Short mmCIF file of C-alpha atoms in Angstrom, two decimals:
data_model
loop_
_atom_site.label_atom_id
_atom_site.label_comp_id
_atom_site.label_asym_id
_atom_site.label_seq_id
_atom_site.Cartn_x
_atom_site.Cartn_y
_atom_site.Cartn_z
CA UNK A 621 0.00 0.00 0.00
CA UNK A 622 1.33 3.56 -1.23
CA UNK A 623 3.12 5.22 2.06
CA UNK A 624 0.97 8.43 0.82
CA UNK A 625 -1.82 7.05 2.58
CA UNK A 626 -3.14 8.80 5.44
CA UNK A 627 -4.73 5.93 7.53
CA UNK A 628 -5.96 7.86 10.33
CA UNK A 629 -7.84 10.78 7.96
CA UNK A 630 -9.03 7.53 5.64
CA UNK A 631 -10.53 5.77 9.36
CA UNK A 632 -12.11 9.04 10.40
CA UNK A 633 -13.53 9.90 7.05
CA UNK A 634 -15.18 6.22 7.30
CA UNK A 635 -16.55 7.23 11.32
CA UNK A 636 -18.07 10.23 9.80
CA UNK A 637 -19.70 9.18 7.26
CA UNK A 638 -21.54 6.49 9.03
CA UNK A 639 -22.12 9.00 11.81
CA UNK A 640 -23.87 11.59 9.34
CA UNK A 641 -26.04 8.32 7.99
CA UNK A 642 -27.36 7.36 11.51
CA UNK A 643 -27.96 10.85 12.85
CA UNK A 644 -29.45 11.19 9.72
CA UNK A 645 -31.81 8.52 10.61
CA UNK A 646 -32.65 9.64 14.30
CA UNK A 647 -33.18 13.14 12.81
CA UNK A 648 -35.58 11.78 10.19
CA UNK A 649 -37.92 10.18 12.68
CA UNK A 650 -37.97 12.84 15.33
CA UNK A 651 -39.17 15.38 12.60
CA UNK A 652 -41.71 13.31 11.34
CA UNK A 653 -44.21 14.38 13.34
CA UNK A 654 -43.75 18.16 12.53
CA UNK A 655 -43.15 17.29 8.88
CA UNK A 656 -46.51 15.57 8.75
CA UNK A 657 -48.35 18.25 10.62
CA UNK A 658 -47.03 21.14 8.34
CA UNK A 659 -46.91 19.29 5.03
CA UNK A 660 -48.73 16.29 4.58
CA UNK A 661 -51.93 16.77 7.09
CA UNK A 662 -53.09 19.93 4.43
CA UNK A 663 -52.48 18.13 1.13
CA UNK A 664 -53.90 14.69 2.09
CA UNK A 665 -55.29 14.84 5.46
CA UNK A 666 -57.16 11.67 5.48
CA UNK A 667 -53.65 9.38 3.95
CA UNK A 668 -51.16 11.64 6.03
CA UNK A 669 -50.43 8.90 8.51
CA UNK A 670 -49.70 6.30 5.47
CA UNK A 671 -47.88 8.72 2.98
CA UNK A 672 -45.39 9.56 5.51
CA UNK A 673 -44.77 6.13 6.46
CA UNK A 674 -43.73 5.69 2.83
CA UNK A 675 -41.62 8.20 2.58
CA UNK A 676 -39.63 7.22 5.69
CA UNK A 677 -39.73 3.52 4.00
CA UNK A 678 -38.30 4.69 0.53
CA UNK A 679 -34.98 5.10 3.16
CA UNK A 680 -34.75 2.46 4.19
CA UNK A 681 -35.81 0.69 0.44
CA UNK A 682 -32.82 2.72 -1.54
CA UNK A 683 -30.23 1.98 1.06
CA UNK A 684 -30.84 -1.76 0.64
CA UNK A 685 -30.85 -1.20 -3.03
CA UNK A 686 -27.58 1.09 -3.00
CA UNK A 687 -25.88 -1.04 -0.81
CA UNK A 688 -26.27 -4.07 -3.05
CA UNK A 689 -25.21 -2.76 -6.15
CA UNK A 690 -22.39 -0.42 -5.19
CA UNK A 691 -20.55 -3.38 -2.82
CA UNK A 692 -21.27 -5.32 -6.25
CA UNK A 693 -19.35 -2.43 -8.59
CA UNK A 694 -16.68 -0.97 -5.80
CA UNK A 695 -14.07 -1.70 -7.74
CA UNK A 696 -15.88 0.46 -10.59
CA UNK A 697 -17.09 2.90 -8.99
CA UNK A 698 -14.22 3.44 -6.48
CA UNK A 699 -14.54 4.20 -2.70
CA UNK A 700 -13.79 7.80 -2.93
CA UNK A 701 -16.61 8.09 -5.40
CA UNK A 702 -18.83 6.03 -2.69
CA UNK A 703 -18.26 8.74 -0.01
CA UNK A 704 -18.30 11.72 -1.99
CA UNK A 705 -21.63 10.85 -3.19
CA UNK A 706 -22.72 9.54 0.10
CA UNK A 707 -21.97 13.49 1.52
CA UNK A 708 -23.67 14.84 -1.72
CA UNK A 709 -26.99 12.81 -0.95
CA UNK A 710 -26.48 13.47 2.69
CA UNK A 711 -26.25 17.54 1.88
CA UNK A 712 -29.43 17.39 -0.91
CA UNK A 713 -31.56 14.66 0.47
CA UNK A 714 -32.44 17.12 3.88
CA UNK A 715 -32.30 19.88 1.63
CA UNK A 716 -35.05 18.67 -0.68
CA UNK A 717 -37.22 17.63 2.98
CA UNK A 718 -36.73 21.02 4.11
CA UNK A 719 -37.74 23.53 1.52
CA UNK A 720 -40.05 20.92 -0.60
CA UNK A 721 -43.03 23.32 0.83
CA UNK A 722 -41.40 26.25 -0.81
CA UNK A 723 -41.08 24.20 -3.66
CA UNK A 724 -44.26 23.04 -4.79
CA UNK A 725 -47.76 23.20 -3.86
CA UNK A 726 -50.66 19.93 -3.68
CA UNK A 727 -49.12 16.22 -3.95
CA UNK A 728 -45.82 17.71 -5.37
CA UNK A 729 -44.79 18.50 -2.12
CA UNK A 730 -44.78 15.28 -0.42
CA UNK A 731 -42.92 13.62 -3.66
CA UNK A 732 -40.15 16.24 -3.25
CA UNK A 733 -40.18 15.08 0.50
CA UNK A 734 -40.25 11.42 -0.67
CA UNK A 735 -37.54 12.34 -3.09
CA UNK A 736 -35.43 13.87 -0.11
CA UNK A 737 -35.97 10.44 1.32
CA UNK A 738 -34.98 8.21 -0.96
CA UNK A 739 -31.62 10.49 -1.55
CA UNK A 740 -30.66 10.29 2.25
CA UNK A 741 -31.01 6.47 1.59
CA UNK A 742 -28.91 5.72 -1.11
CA UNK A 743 -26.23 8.02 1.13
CA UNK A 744 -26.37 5.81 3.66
CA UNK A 745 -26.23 2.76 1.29
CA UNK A 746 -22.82 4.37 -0.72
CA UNK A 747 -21.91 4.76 2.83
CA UNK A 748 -21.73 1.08 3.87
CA UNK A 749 -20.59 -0.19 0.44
CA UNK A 750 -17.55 2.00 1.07
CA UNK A 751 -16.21 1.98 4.90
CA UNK A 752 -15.90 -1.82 5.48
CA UNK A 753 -13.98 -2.60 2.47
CA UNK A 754 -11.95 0.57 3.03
CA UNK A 755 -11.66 -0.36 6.91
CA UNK A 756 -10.42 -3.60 6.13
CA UNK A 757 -7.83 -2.55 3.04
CA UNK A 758 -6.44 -0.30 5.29
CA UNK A 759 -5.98 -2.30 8.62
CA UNK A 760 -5.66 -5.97 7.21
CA UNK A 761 -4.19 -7.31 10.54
CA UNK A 762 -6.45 -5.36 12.90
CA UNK A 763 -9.91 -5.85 10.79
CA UNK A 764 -12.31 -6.95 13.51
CA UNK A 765 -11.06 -4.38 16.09
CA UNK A 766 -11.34 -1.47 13.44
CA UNK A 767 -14.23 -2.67 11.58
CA UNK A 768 -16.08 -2.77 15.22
CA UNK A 769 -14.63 0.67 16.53
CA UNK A 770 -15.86 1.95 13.50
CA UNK A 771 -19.31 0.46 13.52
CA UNK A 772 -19.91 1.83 17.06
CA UNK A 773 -20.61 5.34 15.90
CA UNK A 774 -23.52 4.18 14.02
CA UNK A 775 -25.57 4.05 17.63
CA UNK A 776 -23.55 6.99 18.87
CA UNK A 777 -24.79 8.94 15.76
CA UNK A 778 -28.60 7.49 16.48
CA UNK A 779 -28.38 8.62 19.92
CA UNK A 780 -26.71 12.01 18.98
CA UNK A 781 -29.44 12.42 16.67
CA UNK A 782 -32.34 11.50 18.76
CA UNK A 783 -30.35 13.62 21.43
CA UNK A 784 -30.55 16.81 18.90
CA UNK A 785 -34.31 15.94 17.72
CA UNK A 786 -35.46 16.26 21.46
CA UNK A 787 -33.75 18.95 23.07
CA UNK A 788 -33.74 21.39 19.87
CA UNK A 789 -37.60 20.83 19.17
CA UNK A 790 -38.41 23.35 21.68
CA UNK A 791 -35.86 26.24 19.80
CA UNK A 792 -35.38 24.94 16.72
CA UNK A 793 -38.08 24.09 13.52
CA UNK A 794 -38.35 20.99 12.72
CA UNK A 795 -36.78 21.95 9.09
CA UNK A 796 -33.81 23.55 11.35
CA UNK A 797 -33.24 20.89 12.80
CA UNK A 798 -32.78 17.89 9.37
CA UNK A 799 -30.86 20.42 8.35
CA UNK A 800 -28.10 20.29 10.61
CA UNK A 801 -27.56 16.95 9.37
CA UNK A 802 -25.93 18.83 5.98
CA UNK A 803 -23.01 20.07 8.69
CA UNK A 804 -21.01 16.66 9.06
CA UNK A 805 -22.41 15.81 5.25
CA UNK A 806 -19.96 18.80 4.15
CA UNK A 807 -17.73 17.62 5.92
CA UNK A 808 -17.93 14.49 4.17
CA UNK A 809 -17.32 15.81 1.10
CA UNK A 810 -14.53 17.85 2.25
CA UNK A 811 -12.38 15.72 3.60
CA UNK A 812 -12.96 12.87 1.13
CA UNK A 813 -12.18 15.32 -2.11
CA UNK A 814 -9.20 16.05 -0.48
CA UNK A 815 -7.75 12.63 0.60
CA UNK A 816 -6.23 10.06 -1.01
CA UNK A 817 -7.82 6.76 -1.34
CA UNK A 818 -6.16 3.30 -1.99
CA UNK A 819 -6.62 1.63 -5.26
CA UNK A 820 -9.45 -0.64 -6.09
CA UNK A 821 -8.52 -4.42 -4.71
CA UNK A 822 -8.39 -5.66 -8.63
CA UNK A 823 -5.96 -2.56 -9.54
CA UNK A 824 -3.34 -3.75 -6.93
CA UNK A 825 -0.63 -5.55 -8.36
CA UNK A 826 -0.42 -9.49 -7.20
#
C-alpha cells in the first residue's frame, strides 16, 4: 500500500460518514411528526399517517438497493466516489425535505419530500458499500477491532441524533433541525475530495 496514505484521515472519514447516515436517521424520525403536521396533514389529510410512512420507507428501500449494487461495482465505482456521493446525498436529500413546501404546492410536495428520502437512503447505502472494504484494506491485521470501533458510531450517531431531535424541538423548527444533518455531510465531502484513497482491490498488483 502507497506510504501516501493517510490511515488515520481515511478511518475518520469512514466514522463520519456512518455518523452523518445514523444521525441522519434519528433526525428523520424525530421530525416526522412536525413534517406531517405542516406538510402532509393539508395536502392529504385523510392518507397523512400512510404517505409519511412511505416516505420514511423509501430510506430504508434505496439503502438496501444502494448497498447491493455499489458493494457489487466498488471496484468500478471506487470508494472515494462512494463517499463523496454519500456526503452529496447526505447535503441534498435534507435539503429537498426542508424547503419541498417552498417548492411546490398539492401532492408535489410530499414527492419532493419522498424524493429527499430516498436520496438520504442511497447516502447511507454508498456509505456502507464504502467503509468496510476501506476499513479492512487499510488495517488488514487489525480488521475486527477497526471494523467494530468503526461500527460503534452508528448508535452513537442514532443517539446524537435523537439527542438533537429532542432537546432542539423546543428552539429549533423541525426543518432547522434535518438540516443540521448537511453540517457533518460537508464535511464528508470535504475531507474525502481532499484525501487520497487506496486503489481498487483488482488494480493492486499481485
Amino acid at each position: 500500500m502507497a506510504t501516501t496514505l493517510n490511515k488515520g484521515r481515511l478511518f475518520w472519514l469512514g466514522v463520519l460518514a456512518l455518523f452523518t447516515a445514523a444521525s441522519s436517521l434519528a433526525i428523520r424520525g424525530a421530525i416526522a411528526s412536525g413534517l406531517k403536521a405542516e406538510w402532509i396533514d393539508p395536502i392529504a389529510p385523510l392518507q397523512a399517517g400512510e404517505l409519511l410512512a412511505a416516505a420514511l420507507g423509501a430510506a430504508f428501500l434505496s439503502f438496501a438497493i444502494t448497498l447491493f449494487v455499489a458493494s457489487a461495482l466498488l471496484d468500478q465505482i471506487g470508494m472515494k466516489r462512494c463517499l463523496l456521493g454519500a456526503g452529496v446525498c447526505f447535503i441534498f436529500g435534507p435539503l429537498l425535505i426542508v424547503t419541498a413546501g417552498h417548492l411546490a404546492t398539492g401532492m408535489t410536495v410530499y414527492t419532493i419530500v419522498w424524493l429527499g428520502m430516498l436520496l438520504s437512503g442511497i447516502g447511507w447505502g454508498l456509505t456502507e458499500a464504502a467503509i468496510n472494504p476501506l476499513t479492512a484494506q487499510l488495517y488488514p491485521e487489525d480488521t475486527t477491532h477497526r471494523l467494530n470501533v468503526l461500527h460503534a458510531w452508528f448508535p452513537g450517531g442514532i443517539i446524537v441524533g435523537g439527542l438533537v431531535g429532542f432537546f432542539l424541538s423546543a428552539t429549533l423548527p423541525w426543518q432547522g433541525i434535518m438540516a443540521l444533518v448537511m453540517i457533518p455531510a460537508a464535511l464528508t465531502v470535504v475531507i474525502a475530495a481532499t484525501t487520497t484513497f487506496p486503489p481498487p482491490c483488482a488494480a493492486r498488483p499481485e
